[in-house]
Amino acid sequence: MIITSSMVIKKRNTLGKGIAFIAMAISLQISPLFGQGSVTSKATNPIIFSDMPDLSMIRVDDTYYMSSTTMHMNPGLPLMKSKDLVNWELFGYGHTTLQDMDELNLDNGKNAYGNGTWASSLRHHNGTFYVSTFAQTTGKTYIHITKDIENGPWEVQEFEPMMHDHTLFFEGDKIYMIWGGGKLNIVELKSDFSGIKPETQRVLLENATLPSTAAGTKGGLPAEGSQLFKVNGKYYLFNISWPPGGMRTVIVHRADKLEGPYEGRVVLQDQGVAQGGLIDMPNGEWYAYLFQDYGAVGRIPFLVPVKWEDGWPVLGINGKVPSELDLPANKGLIPGIVNSDDFSRKEGDAALPLVWQWNHNPVDELWSVTARKGYLRLKTGRIDQSFLQARNTLTQRTIGPTCVGSTAIDISHMKDGDFAGLSLLQKNYGLLGVRMSGNEKHLVMINATTGTPEEVATVAVNQKIVYLKAMCDFTNKEDVATFYYSVDGKAWLPIGTALKMTYTLPHFMGYRFGLFNYATKQAGGYVDFDFFDIHQSEH
């Protein structure tokens, strides 16, 4: 079921609750490629300086809709909308729990890091919206169907097999999927979306990688990430490849008929900006939506202007990705993509705004925003020895080029062995939290830069409330984070060592701020988070 909610956007009373930050205005237009901090009335690339990969986009009248990937996060399959292609707002998710299984529940030492769902396909056909995706974790393909994408209700169909990196495509009264890597397959779906028609499956392209990589070449990554479009009666199949020794590359195959034959060419090879498809504007202009691997912050979306020449889409300005676009200016990612939260809720508010996602499936009875008004309570329910296996870590994206996340925690109800605090989540994570040992509490900074967590700092704690802060610098892929603590929310002290953040393939996700609490000796303790503040910072 698609999850939707009105955004909960509130301001923190800095005098009343102790945080001594003033969020900067997020009107700075920033490009990691072409300079930073320049103010302009036009949009700049990247359009979203945060982890938002595997884009699929449509336009319905004057509104653009987009789906993306969040892998093992819950809820997953984020859905966004925009009026200008630049400024986006989360309005829903494709799913909460894909399935009740050990990998998605972080049970019995199992996890779904780097798995879950990704590379969705968003389509609008005959007044109906379709969001299809797949999950390696469950081995299934999923299709979500509704007449009203923002409000539902939704019908969900799921079936086997899992179709990797597929594109959903409608041709008359027939429904197709194209999927695969290198060798691309096409199959017709049943009219009720309950499965495939096996007798219709065939190879569409034997080697979709050829335009970028000569046959027989070893290494690199084959063409994948299929997205098919029909423009002026012709069919355009977008794929990404990664030639050995080269960079991420956009390939397009064109045909006069769906079944082919297809001819292909490289349409963009610049700074690794690749994977996505086409979107048109009401005024007749065209763009390609793509993304770039940008180190620890994740895979960040770009828009590239498109012109049509001899029936082919020509991407970029003289083959290059522009830093500036003839589109309205970026207004920042707060509050549409990330946002601060004081955990105060009025009647009718969602328990958690859509900017929040749990690391894997949560245990709902162990968290609350109503048990104590104005606080997020995280209660322990089992014994864990590893942060990455602990349940109920609540996360938000980090954003570039720099950002700061901070929180305050009431630690007066912890139990022996509990560990709670602020994290930067990825395989090589950083933690700053309070650990209770016997009757004593200490602030502990754990640095997993090397892949192995190391306890690098310990400070005794005597007060009931502690303030924690993490600062991230993704400028020019610097990818360094530093941690701080305070006893009053005003005077901050550095603690521990710098975390060198690394985008690792086992997790396949940009770093995220996280609020965590887990037990190592006995269950039943809890902590109350007073707020979470996120803002961009001066470099």
Coordinates of C-alpha atoms in Angstrom, one line a residue:
M1 CA 0.0 0.0 0.0
I2 CA 1.3 3.5 -0.9
I3 CA 1.9 5.5 2.2
T4 CA 1.1 9.3 2.1
S5 CA 1.0 12.0 4.7
S6 CA 0.9 15.7 5.0
M7 CA 4.3 17.1 5.8
V8 CA 4.8 18.1 9.4
I9 CA 6.7 21.3 9.2
K10 CA 7.4 23.0 12.5
K11 CA 9.9 25.5 13.9
R12 CA 12.0 24.7 16.9
N13 CA 11.8 27.3 19.7
T14 CA 15.5 27.7 20.3
L15 CA 15.0 29.4 23.6
G16 CA 12.4 26.9 24.9
K17 CA 14.2 23.7 24.0
G18 CA 17.9 24.5 24.1
I19 CA 19.3 24.2 20.6
A20 CA 21.6 27.0 19.8
F21 CA 21.6 26.9 16.0
I22 CA 19.9 29.2 13.6
A23 CA 19.2 27.3 10.3
M24 CA 20.7 29.1 7.4
A25 CA 18.5 30.2 4.5
I26 CA 18.6 27.4 2.0
S27 CA 18.6 29.6 -1.1
L28 CA 22.2 29.1 -2.0
Q29 CA 22.5 27.5 -5.4
I30 CA 25.3 24.9 -5.3
S31 CA 27.0 22.8 -8.0
P32 CA 29.8 20.4 -7.0
L33 CA 31.1 20.6 -10.5
F34 CA 31.2 24.2 -11.4
G35 CA 31.7 26.1 -8.1
Q36 CA 29.8 26.5 -4.9
G37 CA 27.8 29.1 -3.1
S38 CA 26.9 31.3 -6.1
V39 CA 23.5 32.9 -5.9
T40 CA 21.5 32.8 -9.2
S41 CA 18.0 33.1 -10.4
K42 CA 18.3 30.0 -12.4
A43 CA 18.5 26.3 -11.3
T44 CA 21.9 24.7 -10.9
N45 CA 23.0 21.1 -11.1
P46 CA 22.7 18.9 -9.2
I47 CA 19.0 19.6 -8.7
I48 CA 19.0 17.5 -5.5
F49 CA 22.3 17.4 -3.7
S50 CA 21.4 14.2 -1.8
D51 CA 21.0 10.5 -2.3
M52 CA 18.1 10.1 -4.8
P53 CA 19.1 7.5 -7.4
D54 CA 17.4 5.4 -10.1
L55 CA 15.0 8.2 -11.0
S56 CA 11.8 7.5 -13.0
M57 CA 9.8 10.6 -14.0
I58 CA 6.5 11.5 -15.7
R59 CA 4.5 14.7 -16.3
V60 CA 0.7 14.8 -16.0
D61 CA -0.6 18.2 -17.2
D62 CA 1.6 20.7 -15.3
T63 CA 2.8 18.5 -12.5
Y64 CA 5.9 16.3 -12.5
Y65 CA 6.0 13.1 -10.5
M66 CA 9.2 11.1 -9.7
S67 CA 10.0 7.8 -8.0
S68 CA 13.4 6.8 -6.6
T69 CA 15.3 4.2 -4.6
T70 CA 15.8 3.7 -0.9
M71 CA 16.8 0.0 -0.8
H72 CA 16.5 -1.4 2.7
M73 CA 14.7 1.6 4.2
N74 CA 11.1 1.5 5.5
P75 CA 8.9 3.0 4.2
G76 CA 10.5 2.5 0.8
L77 CA 10.1 3.6 -2.9
P78 CA 9.8 7.3 -2.3
L79 CA 7.4 9.3 -4.5
M80 CA 7.8 13.1 -5.1
K81 CA 6.2 15.9 -7.0
S82 CA 7.2 19.2 -8.5
K83 CA 5.8 22.0 -10.6
D84 CA 9.2 23.1 -12.1
L85 CA 11.4 20.0 -12.4
V86 CA 13.8 21.5 -9.8
N87 CA 12.1 21.7 -6.5
W88 CA 10.7 18.4 -5.2
E89 CA 8.5 17.4 -2.3
L90 CA 8.0 13.9 -0.9
F91 CA 4.3 13.0 -0.9
G92 CA 4.3 9.2 -0.4
Y93 CA 6.0 5.8 -0.5
G94 CA 5.4 2.7 -2.4
H95 CA 5.5 0.3 0.6
T96 CA 6.0 -0.1 4.3
T97 CA 6.8 -3.8 4.8
L98 CA 7.7 -5.7 1.7
Q99 CA 7.6 -8.9 3.6
D100 CA 7.9 -10.2 7.2
M101 CA 11.3 -12.0 6.9
D102 CA 14.5 -12.1 8.8
E103 CA 16.5 -10.1 6.2
L104 CA 14.0 -7.2 6.4
N105 CA 13.5 -7.4 10.1
L106 CA 17.2 -7.6 11.0
D107 CA 16.5 -10.9 12.8
N108 CA 18.8 -13.9 13.4
G109 CA 21.9 -12.0 12.2
K110 CA 20.5 -11.3 8.7
N111 CA 19.9 -8.0 6.9
A112 CA 18.9 -6.5 3.6
Y113 CA 21.7 -3.9 3.2
G114 CA 22.2 -3.2 -0.4
N115 CA 19.0 -5.1 -1.3
G116 CA 15.3 -4.2 -0.7
T117 CA 13.8 -2.5 -3.7
W118 CA 15.4 -0.2 -6.3
A119 CA 15.1 1.1 -9.9
S120 CA 11.4 1.6 -10.1
S121 CA 9.4 2.5 -13.2
L122 CA 6.7 5.2 -13.0
R123 CA 4.1 5.5 -15.7
H124 CA 0.7 7.1 -16.4
H125 CA -1.6 5.5 -19.0
N126 CA -5.2 6.1 -19.8
G127 CA -5.8 8.1 -16.5
T128 CA -4.1 5.5 -14.3
F129 CA -0.8 5.7 -12.5
Y130 CA 1.5 2.7 -12.2
V131 CA 4.7 2.4 -10.1
S132 CA 6.5 -0.9 -10.6
T133 CA 9.6 -2.2 -8.9
F134 CA 11.3 -5.4 -7.8
A135 CA 13.1 -6.8 -4.8
Q136 CA 16.0 -9.1 -4.9
T137 CA 15.3 -9.8 -1.2
T138 CA 11.9 -11.3 -1.9
G139 CA 12.5 -12.4 -5.5
K140 CA 9.3 -10.6 -6.7
T141 CA 8.2 -7.9 -9.0
Y142 CA 5.6 -5.4 -7.7
I143 CA 3.1 -3.1 -9.4
H144 CA 1.2 -0.4 -7.6
I145 CA -1.9 1.0 -9.4
T146 CA -4.1 4.0 -8.7
K147 CA -6.2 6.7 -10.3
D148 CA -5.0 9.3 -7.8
I149 CA -1.2 9.1 -7.2
E150 CA -1.2 11.6 -4.4
N151 CA -4.1 10.3 -2.4
G152 CA -4.8 6.7 -3.5
P153 CA -6.4 4.2 -2.9
W154 CA -3.8 1.8 -4.4
E155 CA -4.0 -1.8 -5.7
V156 CA -0.8 -3.8 -5.4
Q157 CA 0.1 -6.8 -7.6
E158 CA 3.1 -8.9 -7.0
F159 CA 4.5 -11.9 -8.9
E160 CA 7.6 -13.9 -9.7
P161 CA 10.1 -13.6 -11.3
M162 CA 12.0 -10.6 -10.1
M163 CA 12.7 -8.4 -13.2
H164 CA 15.9 -6.5 -12.5
D165 CA 16.1 -2.8 -13.6
H166 CA 12.9 -3.1 -15.6
T167 CA 10.9 -0.5 -17.5
L168 CA 7.1 -0.7 -17.7
F169 CA 5.7 0.1 -21.1
F170 CA 2.2 0.3 -22.6
E171 CA 1.5 -0.2 -26.3
G172 CA -2.2 -0.1 -27.1
D173 CA -4.0 -2.7 -24.9
K174 CA -0.8 -4.6 -24.3
I175 CA 1.6 -4.2 -21.3
Y176 CA 5.3 -5.0 -21.5
M177 CA 8.4 -5.1 -19.4
I178 CA 12.0 -4.8 -20.6
W179 CA 14.7 -5.8 -18.2
G180 CA 18.2 -7.3 -17.8
G181 CA 21.8 -6.4 -18.0
G182 CA 23.8 -6.6 -21.3
K183 CA 21.2 -9.0 -22.8
L184 CA 17.9 -7.2 -22.5
N185 CA 14.6 -9.2 -22.5
I186 CA 11.0 -8.2 -23.2
V187 CA 7.9 -9.9 -22.0
E188 CA 4.2 -9.2 -22.1
L189 CA 2.3 -8.9 -18.8
K190 CA -1.2 -10.3 -18.1
S191 CA -3.9 -7.7 -18.4
D192 CA -4.6 -7.7 -14.7
F193 CA -0.8 -7.3 -13.8
S194 CA -0.9 -10.6 -11.9
G195 CA 2.1 -12.0 -13.8
I196 CA 3.9 -12.5 -17.1
K197 CA 2.9 -14.4 -20.2
P198 CA 5.9 -16.7 -20.5
E199 CA 5.3 -17.6 -24.1
T200 CA 5.8 -13.9 -25.1
Q201 CA 9.3 -13.6 -23.5
R202 CA 12.1 -13.0 -26.0
V203 CA 15.5 -11.2 -26.3
L204 CA 15.1 -7.6 -27.4
L205 CA 18.8 -6.8 -27.6
E206 CA 21.5 -9.4 -27.5
N207 CA 24.2 -7.0 -26.4
A208 CA 22.9 -3.5 -25.5
T209 CA 26.4 -2.5 -24.3
L210 CA 27.9 -2.5 -27.8
P211 CA 27.6 1.3 -28.5
S212 CA 29.9 2.0 -25.6
T213 CA 32.0 -1.1 -25.4
A214 CA 33.4 -3.3 -28.2
A215 CA 32.3 -6.9 -28.3
G216 CA 34.7 -9.2 -26.4
T217 CA 36.0 -6.4 -24.1
K218 CA 36.5 -7.6 -20.6
G219 CA 35.6 -5.6 -17.5
G220 CA 33.3 -2.8 -17.0
L221 CA 29.5 -3.0 -16.4
P222 CA 27.0 -4.0 -19.1
A223 CA 24.1 -1.9 -20.1
E224 CA 21.3 -1.9 -17.5
G225 CA 18.7 0.5 -16.1
S226 CA 16.3 0.3 -19.0
Q227 CA 13.8 3.0 -19.6
L228 CA 11.7 3.0 -22.8
F229 CA 9.9 6.0 -24.3
K230 CA 7.8 6.6 -27.4
V231 CA 8.3 10.0 -29.0
N232 CA 6.8 11.0 -32.4
G233 CA 6.2 7.4 -33.3
K234 CA 9.7 6.1 -32.6
Y235 CA 10.9 4.0 -29.6
Y236 CA 13.9 5.2 -27.5
L237 CA 15.4 2.8 -25.0
F238 CA 17.7 4.4 -22.5
N239 CA 20.4 2.4 -20.7
I240 CA 23.6 3.0 -18.7
S241 CA 26.9 1.2 -19.2
W242 CA 30.3 1.6 -17.6
P243 CA 33.1 0.8 -20.1
P244 CA 36.3 -0.5 -18.5
G245 CA 38.7 2.4 -17.7
G246 CA 35.9 4.9 -18.6
M247 CA 32.9 6.5 -16.9
R248 CA 29.2 5.9 -16.6
T249 CA 27.7 6.4 -20.0
V250 CA 24.3 7.0 -21.4
I251 CA 23.3 4.7 -24.3
V252 CA 20.1 5.1 -26.4
H253 CA 18.7 2.5 -28.8
R254 CA 16.1 3.7 -31.4
A255 CA 13.6 1.7 -33.4
D256 CA 10.6 2.3 -35.6
K257 CA 8.8 -0.7 -34.1
L258 CA 8.7 -1.9 -30.5
E259 CA 10.1 -5.3 -31.5
G260 CA 13.0 -3.6 -33.4
P261 CA 15.4 -3.7 -35.0
Y262 CA 17.2 -1.2 -32.8
E263 CA 20.2 0.9 -33.6
G264 CA 22.2 2.4 -30.7
R265 CA 24.6 5.2 -29.9
V266 CA 26.3 6.8 -27.0
V267 CA 24.4 10.1 -26.2
L268 CA 26.3 11.3 -23.2
Q269 CA 29.6 10.6 -21.6
D270 CA 30.5 13.4 -19.2
Q271 CA 31.6 13.4 -15.6
G272 CA 29.7 10.1 -15.0
V273 CA 26.3 11.7 -15.1
A274 CA 24.1 8.8 -16.4
Q275 CA 21.1 6.5 -15.9
G276 CA 17.6 7.8 -16.3
G277 CA 15.3 9.0 -19.1
L278 CA 13.4 11.7 -20.9
I279 CA 10.9 14.3 -19.6
D280 CA 9.1 16.9 -21.7
M281 CA 7.7 20.3 -20.5
P282 CA 4.4 21.9 -21.4
N283 CA 6.3 24.5 -23.5
G284 CA 7.9 21.7 -25.6
E285 CA 11.3 21.7 -24.1
W286 CA 13.0 18.4 -23.2
Y287 CA 15.3 17.3 -20.5
A288 CA 17.0 14.1 -19.5
Y289 CA 16.9 13.2 -15.8
L290 CA 20.1 11.4 -14.7
F291 CA 22.3 11.0 -11.6
Q292 CA 25.9 11.1 -10.6
D293 CA 27.8 9.0 -8.1
Y294 CA 29.1 11.7 -5.8
G295 CA 31.0 9.9 -3.0
A296 CA 29.6 9.5 0.5
V297 CA 26.5 11.7 0.1
G298 CA 25.2 9.2 -2.5
R299 CA 23.9 9.3 -6.0
I300 CA 22.6 12.8 -6.8
P301 CA 20.1 13.9 -9.6
F302 CA 21.0 16.1 -12.5
L303 CA 18.9 17.6 -15.3
V304 CA 20.5 17.8 -18.8
P305 CA 18.8 19.7 -21.6
V306 CA 17.9 17.7 -24.7
K307 CA 17.5 18.8 -28.3
W308 CA 16.3 16.6 -31.2
E309 CA 18.4 16.2 -34.3
D310 CA 17.6 13.7 -37.1
G311 CA 15.2 11.8 -34.8
W312 CA 17.8 11.4 -32.0
P313 CA 17.9 13.0 -28.5
V314 CA 21.1 15.1 -28.2
L315 CA 22.0 15.5 -24.5
G316 CA 23.9 18.4 -22.9
I317 CA 25.5 21.5 -24.2
N318 CA 28.1 20.5 -26.8
G319 CA 28.1 17.1 -25.1
K320 CA 28.6 18.5 -21.6
V321 CA 26.5 18.6 -18.5
P322 CA 25.7 22.3 -17.8
S323 CA 26.1 23.8 -14.3
E324 CA 23.2 26.2 -14.9
L325 CA 19.7 25.5 -16.3
D326 CA 17.0 27.6 -17.8
L327 CA 14.7 26.6 -15.0
P328 CA 13.5 28.2 -11.8
A329 CA 16.1 28.4 -9.0
N330 CA 16.6 25.7 -6.5
K331 CA 15.0 26.6 -3.2
G332 CA 16.8 23.9 -1.2
L333 CA 15.9 20.5 0.1
I334 CA 14.3 21.7 3.4
P335 CA 11.5 20.9 4.0
G336 CA 10.6 18.8 0.9
I337 CA 13.3 16.2 1.1
V338 CA 14.8 16.5 4.6
N339 CA 13.5 18.6 7.6
S340 CA 14.0 19.3 11.3
D341 CA 11.5 17.8 13.7
D342 CA 10.6 18.8 17.2
F343 CA 8.4 15.7 17.6
S344 CA 5.4 17.8 18.6
R345 CA 2.2 16.6 17.0
K346 CA -1.2 18.2 16.7
E347 CA -4.3 16.2 16.2
G348 CA -4.4 14.8 12.6
D349 CA -0.6 15.0 12.2
A350 CA 1.2 12.0 10.9
A351 CA 3.2 10.2 13.7
L352 CA 6.3 10.7 11.5
P353 CA 6.7 13.1 8.6
L354 CA 7.7 11.6 5.3
V355 CA 11.3 12.8 5.6
W356 CA 11.9 10.0 8.1
Q357 CA 12.7 6.4 7.2
W358 CA 13.5 3.4 9.4
N359 CA 16.6 1.3 8.9
H360 CA 14.8 -1.9 7.8
N361 CA 11.4 -2.9 9.2
P362 CA 10.6 -1.2 12.5
V363 CA 9.0 -2.7 15.7
D364 CA 6.1 -0.3 16.0
E365 CA 5.4 -1.0 19.7
L366 CA 8.9 0.1 20.6
W367 CA 8.7 3.7 19.4
S368 CA 6.3 6.5 20.1
V369 CA 5.8 10.3 19.7
T370 CA 2.8 10.2 22.1
A371 CA 4.2 8.5 25.1
R372 CA 5.8 11.8 26.1
K373 CA 4.5 14.9 24.3
G374 CA 7.1 16.6 22.2
Y375 CA 9.5 13.7 22.2
L376 CA 10.4 10.6 20.2
R377 CA 10.7 7.6 22.5
L378 CA 12.8 4.7 21.5
K379 CA 12.5 1.6 23.7
T380 CA 14.7 -1.5 23.6
G381 CA 13.0 -4.8 23.0
R382 CA 15.8 -7.3 22.6
I383 CA 19.6 -7.8 23.0
D384 CA 21.9 -6.7 20.1
Q385 CA 25.7 -6.5 20.0
S386 CA 26.0 -4.6 16.7
F387 CA 24.7 -1.2 15.7
L388 CA 24.0 -2.4 12.1
Q389 CA 21.8 -5.2 13.4
A390 CA 19.9 -3.0 15.9
R391 CA 16.3 -2.3 15.0
N392 CA 14.4 1.0 15.1
T393 CA 17.2 3.4 13.9
L394 CA 15.3 6.3 12.5
T395 CA 17.0 8.0 9.6
Q396 CA 17.1 11.0 7.3
R397 CA 19.3 11.7 4.3
T398 CA 22.4 13.8 4.6
I399 CA 22.6 16.7 2.1
G400 CA 25.5 18.5 0.3
P401 CA 27.7 20.2 0.1
T402 CA 27.7 20.5 3.9
C403 CA 25.1 19.8 6.6
V404 CA 24.7 19.6 10.3
G405 CA 22.4 17.2 12.2
S406 CA 21.9 17.6 16.0
T407 CA 19.7 16.2 18.7
A408 CA 19.1 16.3 22.5
I409 CA 18.4 13.1 24.5
D410 CA 16.9 12.4 27.9
I411 CA 19.0 9.5 29.1
S412 CA 17.5 9.0 32.5
H413 CA 15.7 5.8 31.8
M414 CA 18.5 3.8 30.2
K415 CA 19.4 0.3 31.5
D416 CA 22.7 -1.3 32.0
G417 CA 24.2 -2.1 28.6
D418 CA 22.1 0.4 26.7
F419 CA 23.7 2.5 24.0
A420 CA 21.7 5.4 22.4
G421 CA 22.6 8.5 20.4
L422 CA 23.2 10.0 16.9
S423 CA 24.6 8.1 14.0
L424 CA 25.9 8.5 10.5
L425 CA 24.7 5.3 8.9
Q426 CA 26.6 3.4 6.3
K427 CA 28.8 0.3 6.5
N428 CA 31.7 2.5 7.7
Y429 CA 29.5 4.3 10.2
G430 CA 30.1 6.9 12.9
L431 CA 28.3 6.9 16.3
L432 CA 28.1 9.4 19.1
G433 CA 26.0 8.2 22.0
V434 CA 25.6 7.5 25.7
R435 CA 26.5 4.0 27.0
M436 CA 25.3 2.9 30.4
S437 CA 27.6 0.5 32.2
G438 CA 26.3 -0.5 35.6
N439 CA 25.2 2.7 37.1
E440 CA 27.6 4.9 35.1
K441 CA 27.0 6.6 31.8
H442 CA 29.6 7.7 29.3
L443 CA 29.5 9.6 26.0
V444 CA 31.2 7.3 23.5
M445 CA 32.4 8.1 20.0
I446 CA 32.8 5.1 17.7
N447 CA 34.5 5.4 14.4
A448 CA 34.2 2.7 11.7
T449 CA 36.2 4.5 9.0
T450 CA 38.3 1.3 8.4
G451 CA 35.3 -0.9 8.3
T452 CA 35.9 -2.1 11.9
P453 CA 34.3 0.0 14.6
E454 CA 36.8 1.5 17.0
E455 CA 35.9 3.3 20.3
V456 CA 38.0 6.4 20.0
A457 CA 36.7 8.7 22.8
T458 CA 34.9 8.4 26.2
V459 CA 33.6 11.1 28.4
A460 CA 31.8 10.7 31.7
V461 CA 28.2 11.9 31.8
N462 CA 26.4 13.1 34.9
Q463 CA 23.5 15.1 33.6
K464 CA 20.0 14.0 32.5
I465 CA 20.1 15.6 29.1
V466 CA 22.9 15.5 26.5
Y467 CA 23.2 17.3 23.2
L468 CA 24.9 15.6 20.2
K469 CA 25.9 17.0 16.8
A470 CA 27.4 15.7 13.6
M471 CA 28.8 17.9 10.8
C472 CA 29.3 16.5 7.3
D473 CA 31.4 18.0 4.6
F474 CA 30.8 16.5 1.1
T475 CA 32.5 19.4 -0.7
N476 CA 34.5 18.1 -3.7
K477 CA 34.0 14.7 -2.3
E478 CA 35.9 15.6 0.9
D479 CA 33.5 13.2 2.7
V480 CA 34.5 13.9 6.3
A481 CA 32.3 14.1 9.3
T482 CA 33.1 15.5 12.8
F483 CA 31.1 14.9 16.0
Y484 CA 30.4 17.3 18.9
Y485 CA 28.7 17.2 22.3
S486 CA 27.3 19.8 24.7
V487 CA 25.9 19.7 28.2
D488 CA 23.7 22.8 27.7
G489 CA 23.0 23.0 23.9
K490 CA 25.2 26.2 23.7
A491 CA 28.8 25.4 24.2
W492 CA 30.0 22.6 21.9
L493 CA 33.1 20.4 22.3
P494 CA 34.6 18.2 19.6
I495 CA 34.8 14.5 20.5
G496 CA 36.6 11.6 18.9
T497 CA 38.3 11.5 15.5
A498 CA 37.1 12.5 12.1
L499 CA 35.0 10.0 10.2
K500 CA 36.2 9.5 6.7
M501 CA 32.9 8.6 5.0
T502 CA 32.9 6.1 2.2
Y503 CA 30.1 5.0 -0.1
T504 CA 30.3 1.2 0.1
L505 CA 28.7 -1.2 -2.3
P506 CA 27.5 -3.5 0.5
H507 CA 25.1 -0.8 1.7
F508 CA 24.7 1.0 -1.7
M509 CA 23.3 4.2 -0.1
G510 CA 24.5 7.6 0.8
Y511 CA 25.2 8.4 4.5
R512 CA 22.2 9.1 6.7
F513 CA 21.7 10.7 10.0
G514 CA 20.2 8.3 12.5
L515 CA 18.7 8.3 16.0
F516 CA 19.3 5.0 17.7
N517 CA 18.9 3.0 20.9
Y518 CA 19.8 -0.6 21.5
A519 CA 20.4 -2.9 24.4
T520 CA 23.4 -5.2 24.9
K521 CA 22.5 -6.7 28.3
Q522 CA 18.8 -6.4 29.1
A523 CA 15.7 -5.1 27.2
G524 CA 13.2 -2.5 28.4
G525 CA 15.2 0.7 28.8
Y526 CA 14.3 3.8 26.8
V527 CA 15.5 7.2 25.8
D528 CA 13.5 10.3 24.7
F529 CA 14.8 12.4 21.8
D530 CA 13.7 16.0 22.3
F531 CA 14.3 17.1 18.6
F532 CA 16.3 16.6 15.5
D533 CA 17.6 19.6 13.7
I534 CA 19.1 19.6 10.2
H535 CA 20.5 22.5 8.3
Q536 CA 23.1 23.4 5.8
S537 CA 26.2 25.0 7.2
E538 CA 28.9 27.5 6.1
H539 CA 31.9 25.7 4.8

